[in-house]
Amino acid sequence: MKVLVAVKRVVDYNVKVRVKSDNTGVDIANVKMSMNPFDEIAIEEAVRLKEKGVATEIIAVSCGVTQCQETLRTAMAIGADRAILVETAAELQPLAVAKILKAIVDKEQPGLVILGKQAIDDDCNQTGQMLAALADLPQVTCASKIEVTDGKASITREIDGGSEILSVTLPAVMTADLRLNEPRYVTLPNIMKAKKKPLDIIKVEDLGVDVAPRIKTLKVSEPPKRSAGIKVPDVATLVAKLKTEAKVI
């Protein structure tokens, strides 16, 4: 079974995000970039499926600028067999990424597509669902456990009341949650091996996909700074302030 994993290059989770002075977006100049943590979990799960003998080939896919090759090399260092970069300098919103991935799915015909449930930069949590709709494939989101047998996947997913187990017929789309696994540490020998693995670069124009943005960002601003707390002399004053000032009761 062929497994396709989508990975995204984002600002590293340890970096404090800065807003541009003109409020048009986030400043990523000279900022450390890395693989989206949820996508790292997705690639780890694909590698574990291959180690169990379920998957035969793992393909990592990324969309964006040339520097996304670094993210794909990291995916191959974790265990992906080859990678595809759909290169474009355009702003890619979830629908555009889903369309690109749909074109790759049509070409590669994977048995399972795994994505992180969301990216830590835009927090959209939409691409996996949109891809499943466009490709007309069954989907399971927020997966915390997966077992594949006889052309079917039994997937445990987290819900508000606890968890539920869904069974889907492959091919299917799955999005990974935090508790699915803990990604392995990337060793230096594997980093060196990843440099020799094939990485194909495709221009987004060659796929014939419309990636024009559907949503316009009007303004990006930092959240307001938290105001200092105050001490109150008694419970009556606290209740009065909660009613009149905070207006929460």
CSV table of C-alpha atoms in Angstrom, one decimal:
chain,number,residue,atom,x,y,z
A,1,MET,CA,0.0,0.0,0.0
A,2,LYS,CA,1.2,3.4,-0.9
A,3,VAL,CA,0.9,6.2,1.7
A,4,LEU,CA,0.9,9.9,0.9
A,5,VAL,CA,1.7,12.3,3.6
A,6,ALA,CA,1.3,16.1,3.3
A,7,VAL,CA,3.8,18.3,5.2
A,8,LYS,CA,3.9,22.0,5.7
A,9,ARG,CA,6.7,24.4,6.4
A,10,VAL,CA,5.8,26.7,9.3
A,11,VAL,CA,7.4,29.1,11.8
A,12,ASP,CA,9.0,26.9,14.4
A,13,TYR,CA,6.8,26.4,17.5
A,14,ASN,CA,9.5,27.7,19.8
A,15,VAL,CA,9.7,31.1,18.0
A,16,LYS,CA,7.7,34.1,19.3
A,17,VAL,CA,5.7,35.3,16.3
A,18,ARG,CA,6.0,38.9,15.3
A,19,VAL,CA,3.5,40.9,13.4
A,20,LYS,CA,4.7,43.1,10.5
A,21,SER,CA,4.7,46.8,11.2
A,22,ASP,CA,2.1,47.4,8.5
A,23,ASN,CA,-0.2,44.7,10.0
A,24,THR,CA,-0.4,42.8,6.7
A,25,GLY,CA,0.8,39.5,8.1
A,26,VAL,CA,3.4,37.7,10.2
A,27,ASP,CA,7.1,38.5,9.8
A,28,ILE,CA,9.0,35.4,8.7
A,29,ALA,CA,12.2,37.1,7.7
A,30,ASN,CA,15.2,35.5,9.4
A,31,VAL,CA,12.9,33.3,11.4
A,32,LYS,CA,13.5,29.6,12.1
A,33,MET,CA,11.1,27.5,10.1
A,34,SER,CA,10.4,23.8,10.6
A,35,MET,CA,7.8,21.1,9.8
A,36,ASN,CA,4.4,21.5,11.3
A,37,PRO,CA,4.3,19.4,14.4
A,38,PHE,CA,1.0,17.6,13.4
A,39,ASP,CA,2.5,16.7,10.0
A,40,GLU,CA,5.5,15.3,11.8
A,41,ILE,CA,3.1,13.0,13.7
A,42,ALA,CA,1.5,12.1,10.3
A,43,ILE,CA,4.9,11.1,8.7
A,44,GLU,CA,5.8,9.1,11.8
A,45,GLU,CA,2.6,7.2,11.7
A,46,ALA,CA,3.2,6.4,8.0
A,47,VAL,CA,6.7,5.1,8.9
A,48,ARG,CA,5.3,2.9,11.6
A,49,LEU,CA,2.8,1.4,9.2
A,50,LYS,CA,5.7,0.6,6.9
A,51,GLU,CA,7.6,-1.0,9.7
A,52,LYS,CA,4.5,-3.2,10.4
A,53,GLY,CA,4.5,-4.3,6.8
A,54,VAL,CA,1.3,-2.5,6.0
A,55,ALA,CA,2.7,0.3,3.8
A,56,THR,CA,5.1,-0.4,1.0
A,57,GLU,CA,6.0,3.2,0.0
A,58,ILE,CA,5.8,6.6,1.7
A,59,ILE,CA,5.6,9.8,-0.4
A,60,ALA,CA,5.9,13.2,1.3
A,61,VAL,CA,4.3,16.1,-0.4
A,62,SER,CA,4.6,19.8,0.3
A,63,CYS,CA,3.4,23.0,-1.5
A,64,GLY,CA,5.1,26.3,-1.4
A,65,VAL,CA,8.4,28.0,-2.0
A,66,THR,CA,11.8,26.4,-2.8
A,67,GLN,CA,12.8,26.3,0.9
A,68,CYS,CA,10.1,23.7,1.5
A,69,GLN,CA,12.6,21.2,0.2
A,70,GLU,CA,14.2,21.4,3.6
A,71,THR,CA,11.0,20.2,5.2
A,72,LEU,CA,10.7,17.4,2.7
A,73,ARG,CA,14.3,16.3,3.5
A,74,THR,CA,13.3,16.1,7.1
A,75,ALA,CA,10.3,14.0,6.2
A,76,MET,CA,12.6,11.6,4.3
A,77,ALA,CA,15.1,11.6,7.2
A,78,ILE,CA,12.2,10.4,9.4
A,79,GLY,CA,11.4,7.6,6.9
A,80,ALA,CA,9.6,8.8,3.7
A,81,ASP,CA,10.9,7.1,0.6
A,82,ARG,CA,10.6,10.0,-1.8
A,83,ALA,CA,9.1,13.5,-1.9
A,84,ILE,CA,7.2,15.8,-4.2
A,85,LEU,CA,7.4,19.6,-4.0
A,86,VAL,CA,4.6,21.6,-5.8
A,87,GLU,CA,6.5,24.9,-6.1
A,88,THR,CA,4.7,28.2,-6.0
A,89,ALA,CA,5.3,31.6,-4.5
A,90,ALA,CA,1.6,32.3,-4.3
A,91,GLU,CA,-0.3,32.4,-1.0
A,92,LEU,CA,-1.9,29.0,-0.5
A,93,GLN,CA,-5.1,28.8,1.4
A,94,PRO,CA,-6.6,25.4,2.5
A,95,LEU,CA,-8.8,25.0,-0.6
A,96,ALA,CA,-5.9,25.6,-2.9
A,97,VAL,CA,-3.7,23.1,-1.0
A,98,ALA,CA,-6.6,20.5,-1.2
A,99,LYS,CA,-6.9,21.0,-4.9
A,100,ILE,CA,-3.1,20.5,-5.3
A,101,LEU,CA,-3.2,17.4,-3.2
A,102,LYS,CA,-6.1,16.0,-5.1
A,103,ALA,CA,-4.1,16.3,-8.3
A,104,ILE,CA,-1.2,14.4,-6.7
A,105,VAL,CA,-3.6,11.8,-5.3
A,106,ASP,CA,-5.1,11.3,-8.8
A,107,LYS,CA,-1.5,10.7,-10.1
A,108,GLU,CA,-0.1,8.6,-7.4
A,109,GLN,CA,-3.2,6.6,-6.4
A,110,PRO,CA,-2.2,6.1,-2.7
A,111,GLY,CA,-4.1,3.7,-0.4
A,112,LEU,CA,-4.0,6.1,2.5
A,113,VAL,CA,-3.5,9.9,2.7
A,114,ILE,CA,-2.4,11.2,6.1
A,115,LEU,CA,-2.3,14.9,7.0
A,116,GLY,CA,-1.8,16.7,10.3
A,117,LYS,CA,-5.2,17.8,11.7
A,118,GLN,CA,-4.2,21.5,11.4
A,119,ALA,CA,-1.2,23.7,10.9
A,120,ILE,CA,0.1,25.8,13.8
A,121,ASP,CA,0.3,29.0,11.7
A,122,ASP,CA,-3.2,29.5,10.3
A,123,ASP,CA,-4.9,26.9,12.6
A,124,CYS,CA,-7.5,26.2,9.9
A,125,ASN,CA,-8.1,22.5,10.3
A,126,GLN,CA,-9.7,22.3,6.8
A,127,THR,CA,-7.3,20.8,4.2
A,128,GLY,CA,-7.9,17.2,5.0
A,129,GLN,CA,-11.7,17.5,4.9
A,130,MET,CA,-11.6,19.5,1.7
A,131,LEU,CA,-9.3,16.9,0.1
A,132,ALA,CA,-11.6,14.1,1.0
A,133,ALA,CA,-14.6,15.9,-0.5
A,134,LEU,CA,-12.7,16.8,-3.7
A,135,ALA,CA,-11.3,13.3,-4.1
A,136,ASP,CA,-14.6,11.6,-3.0
A,137,LEU,CA,-12.8,9.6,-0.4
A,138,PRO,CA,-13.9,8.5,3.1
A,139,GLN,CA,-12.3,10.5,5.9
A,140,VAL,CA,-11.5,10.3,9.6
A,141,THR,CA,-10.3,13.4,11.4
A,142,CYS,CA,-8.4,13.8,14.7
A,143,ALA,CA,-7.1,10.2,14.7
A,144,SER,CA,-5.4,9.0,17.9
A,145,LYS,CA,-4.9,5.4,16.8
A,146,ILE,CA,-4.9,3.5,13.5
A,147,GLU,CA,-5.0,-0.2,12.5
A,148,VAL,CA,-5.0,-1.4,8.9
A,149,THR,CA,-6.2,-4.9,7.9
A,150,ASP,CA,-7.7,-6.4,4.8
A,151,GLY,CA,-8.1,-3.1,2.9
A,152,LYS,CA,-9.9,-1.4,5.8
A,153,ALA,CA,-8.7,1.0,8.5
A,154,SER,CA,-10.0,1.0,12.0
A,155,ILE,CA,-9.3,4.4,13.4
A,156,THR,CA,-9.9,5.8,16.9
A,157,ARG,CA,-10.6,9.5,17.0
A,158,GLU,CA,-11.0,11.9,19.8
A,159,ILE,CA,-14.4,13.6,20.4
A,160,ASP,CA,-15.8,15.9,23.1
A,161,GLY,CA,-17.2,13.0,25.1
A,162,GLY,CA,-14.1,10.8,24.9
A,163,SER,CA,-13.3,8.7,21.8
A,164,GLU,CA,-15.0,6.7,19.0
A,165,ILE,CA,-13.8,4.0,16.6
A,166,LEU,CA,-14.6,4.3,12.9
A,167,SER,CA,-14.0,1.8,10.2
A,168,VAL,CA,-13.3,3.0,6.7
A,169,THR,CA,-12.6,1.3,3.4
A,170,LEU,CA,-9.3,2.2,1.8
A,171,PRO,CA,-8.3,4.4,0.0
A,172,ALA,CA,-9.1,7.1,2.6
A,173,VAL,CA,-8.0,10.4,4.1
A,174,MET,CA,-6.9,10.6,7.7
A,175,THR,CA,-5.8,13.6,9.8
A,176,ALA,CA,-3.5,13.0,12.8
A,177,ASP,CA,-4.0,14.3,16.3
A,178,LEU,CA,-1.4,14.9,19.0
A,179,ARG,CA,-1.9,11.6,20.8
A,180,LEU,CA,-1.5,9.4,17.7
A,181,ASN,CA,2.2,8.9,18.4
A,182,GLU,CA,5.4,10.6,19.5
A,183,PRO,CA,7.7,11.3,16.5
A,184,ARG,CA,11.2,9.8,16.6
A,185,TYR,CA,14.4,11.8,16.9
A,186,VAL,CA,16.0,12.3,13.5
A,187,THR,CA,19.5,10.9,13.5
A,188,LEU,CA,22.5,12.3,11.5
A,189,PRO,CA,22.9,9.1,9.4
A,190,ASN,CA,19.3,9.3,8.3
A,191,ILE,CA,19.7,13.0,7.5
A,192,MET,CA,22.6,12.1,5.2
A,193,LYS,CA,20.6,9.3,3.6
A,194,ALA,CA,17.7,11.7,3.0
A,195,LYS,CA,19.9,13.8,0.8
A,196,LYS,CA,20.2,10.9,-1.7
A,197,LYS,CA,16.4,10.1,-1.8
A,198,PRO,CA,14.5,11.4,-4.9
A,199,LEU,CA,12.7,14.8,-4.6
A,200,ASP,CA,10.6,15.8,-7.6
A,201,ILE,CA,9.7,19.5,-8.1
A,202,ILE,CA,6.5,20.3,-10.0
A,203,LYS,CA,5.3,23.8,-10.9
A,204,VAL,CA,1.8,24.4,-9.7
A,205,GLU,CA,0.9,25.7,-13.2
A,206,ASP,CA,1.7,22.2,-14.6
A,207,LEU,CA,-1.1,20.7,-12.5
A,208,GLY,CA,-3.7,23.0,-14.0
A,209,VAL,CA,-5.0,23.9,-10.5
A,210,ASP,CA,-6.6,27.2,-9.7
A,211,VAL,CA,-4.9,28.4,-6.5
A,212,ALA,CA,-6.3,31.9,-6.4
A,213,PRO,CA,-7.1,33.0,-2.8
A,214,ARG,CA,-10.8,33.1,-1.9
A,215,ILE,CA,-10.3,35.0,1.4
A,216,LYS,CA,-8.6,38.3,1.8
A,217,THR,CA,-6.7,39.2,5.0
A,218,LEU,CA,-7.6,42.7,6.0
A,219,LYS,CA,-5.4,43.1,9.1
A,220,VAL,CA,-3.2,41.0,11.4
A,221,SER,CA,-2.6,42.2,14.9
A,222,GLU,CA,-1.2,40.9,18.2
A,223,PRO,CA,-3.7,40.0,20.9
A,224,PRO,CA,-4.2,42.7,23.6
A,225,LYS,CA,-1.8,42.5,26.5
A,226,ARG,CA,-3.3,41.1,29.6
A,227,SER,CA,-4.2,43.7,32.2
A,228,ALA,CA,-2.9,43.4,35.8
A,229,GLY,CA,-5.1,41.8,38.4
A,230,ILE,CA,-6.5,43.6,41.4
A,231,LYS,CA,-7.2,42.6,45.0
A,232,VAL,CA,-10.7,43.0,46.5
A,233,PRO,CA,-11.5,43.4,50.2
A,234,ASP,CA,-14.4,41.0,50.4
A,235,VAL,CA,-16.7,38.6,48.4
A,236,ALA,CA,-19.4,41.2,48.0
A,237,THR,CA,-17.0,43.6,46.1
A,238,LEU,CA,-15.8,40.6,44.0
A,239,VAL,CA,-19.4,39.8,43.0
A,240,ALA,CA,-20.2,43.4,42.3
A,241,LYS,CA,-17.1,43.8,40.0
A,242,LEU,CA,-18.0,40.6,38.2
A,243,LYS,CA,-21.5,41.9,37.5
A,244,THR,CA,-20.7,45.5,36.7
A,245,GLU,CA,-17.2,45.5,35.2
A,246,ALA,CA,-16.4,42.0,33.9
A,247,LYS,CA,-20.1,41.4,33.2
A,248,VAL,CA,-19.7,37.6,33.4
A,249,ILE,CA,-22.5,37.0,35.9
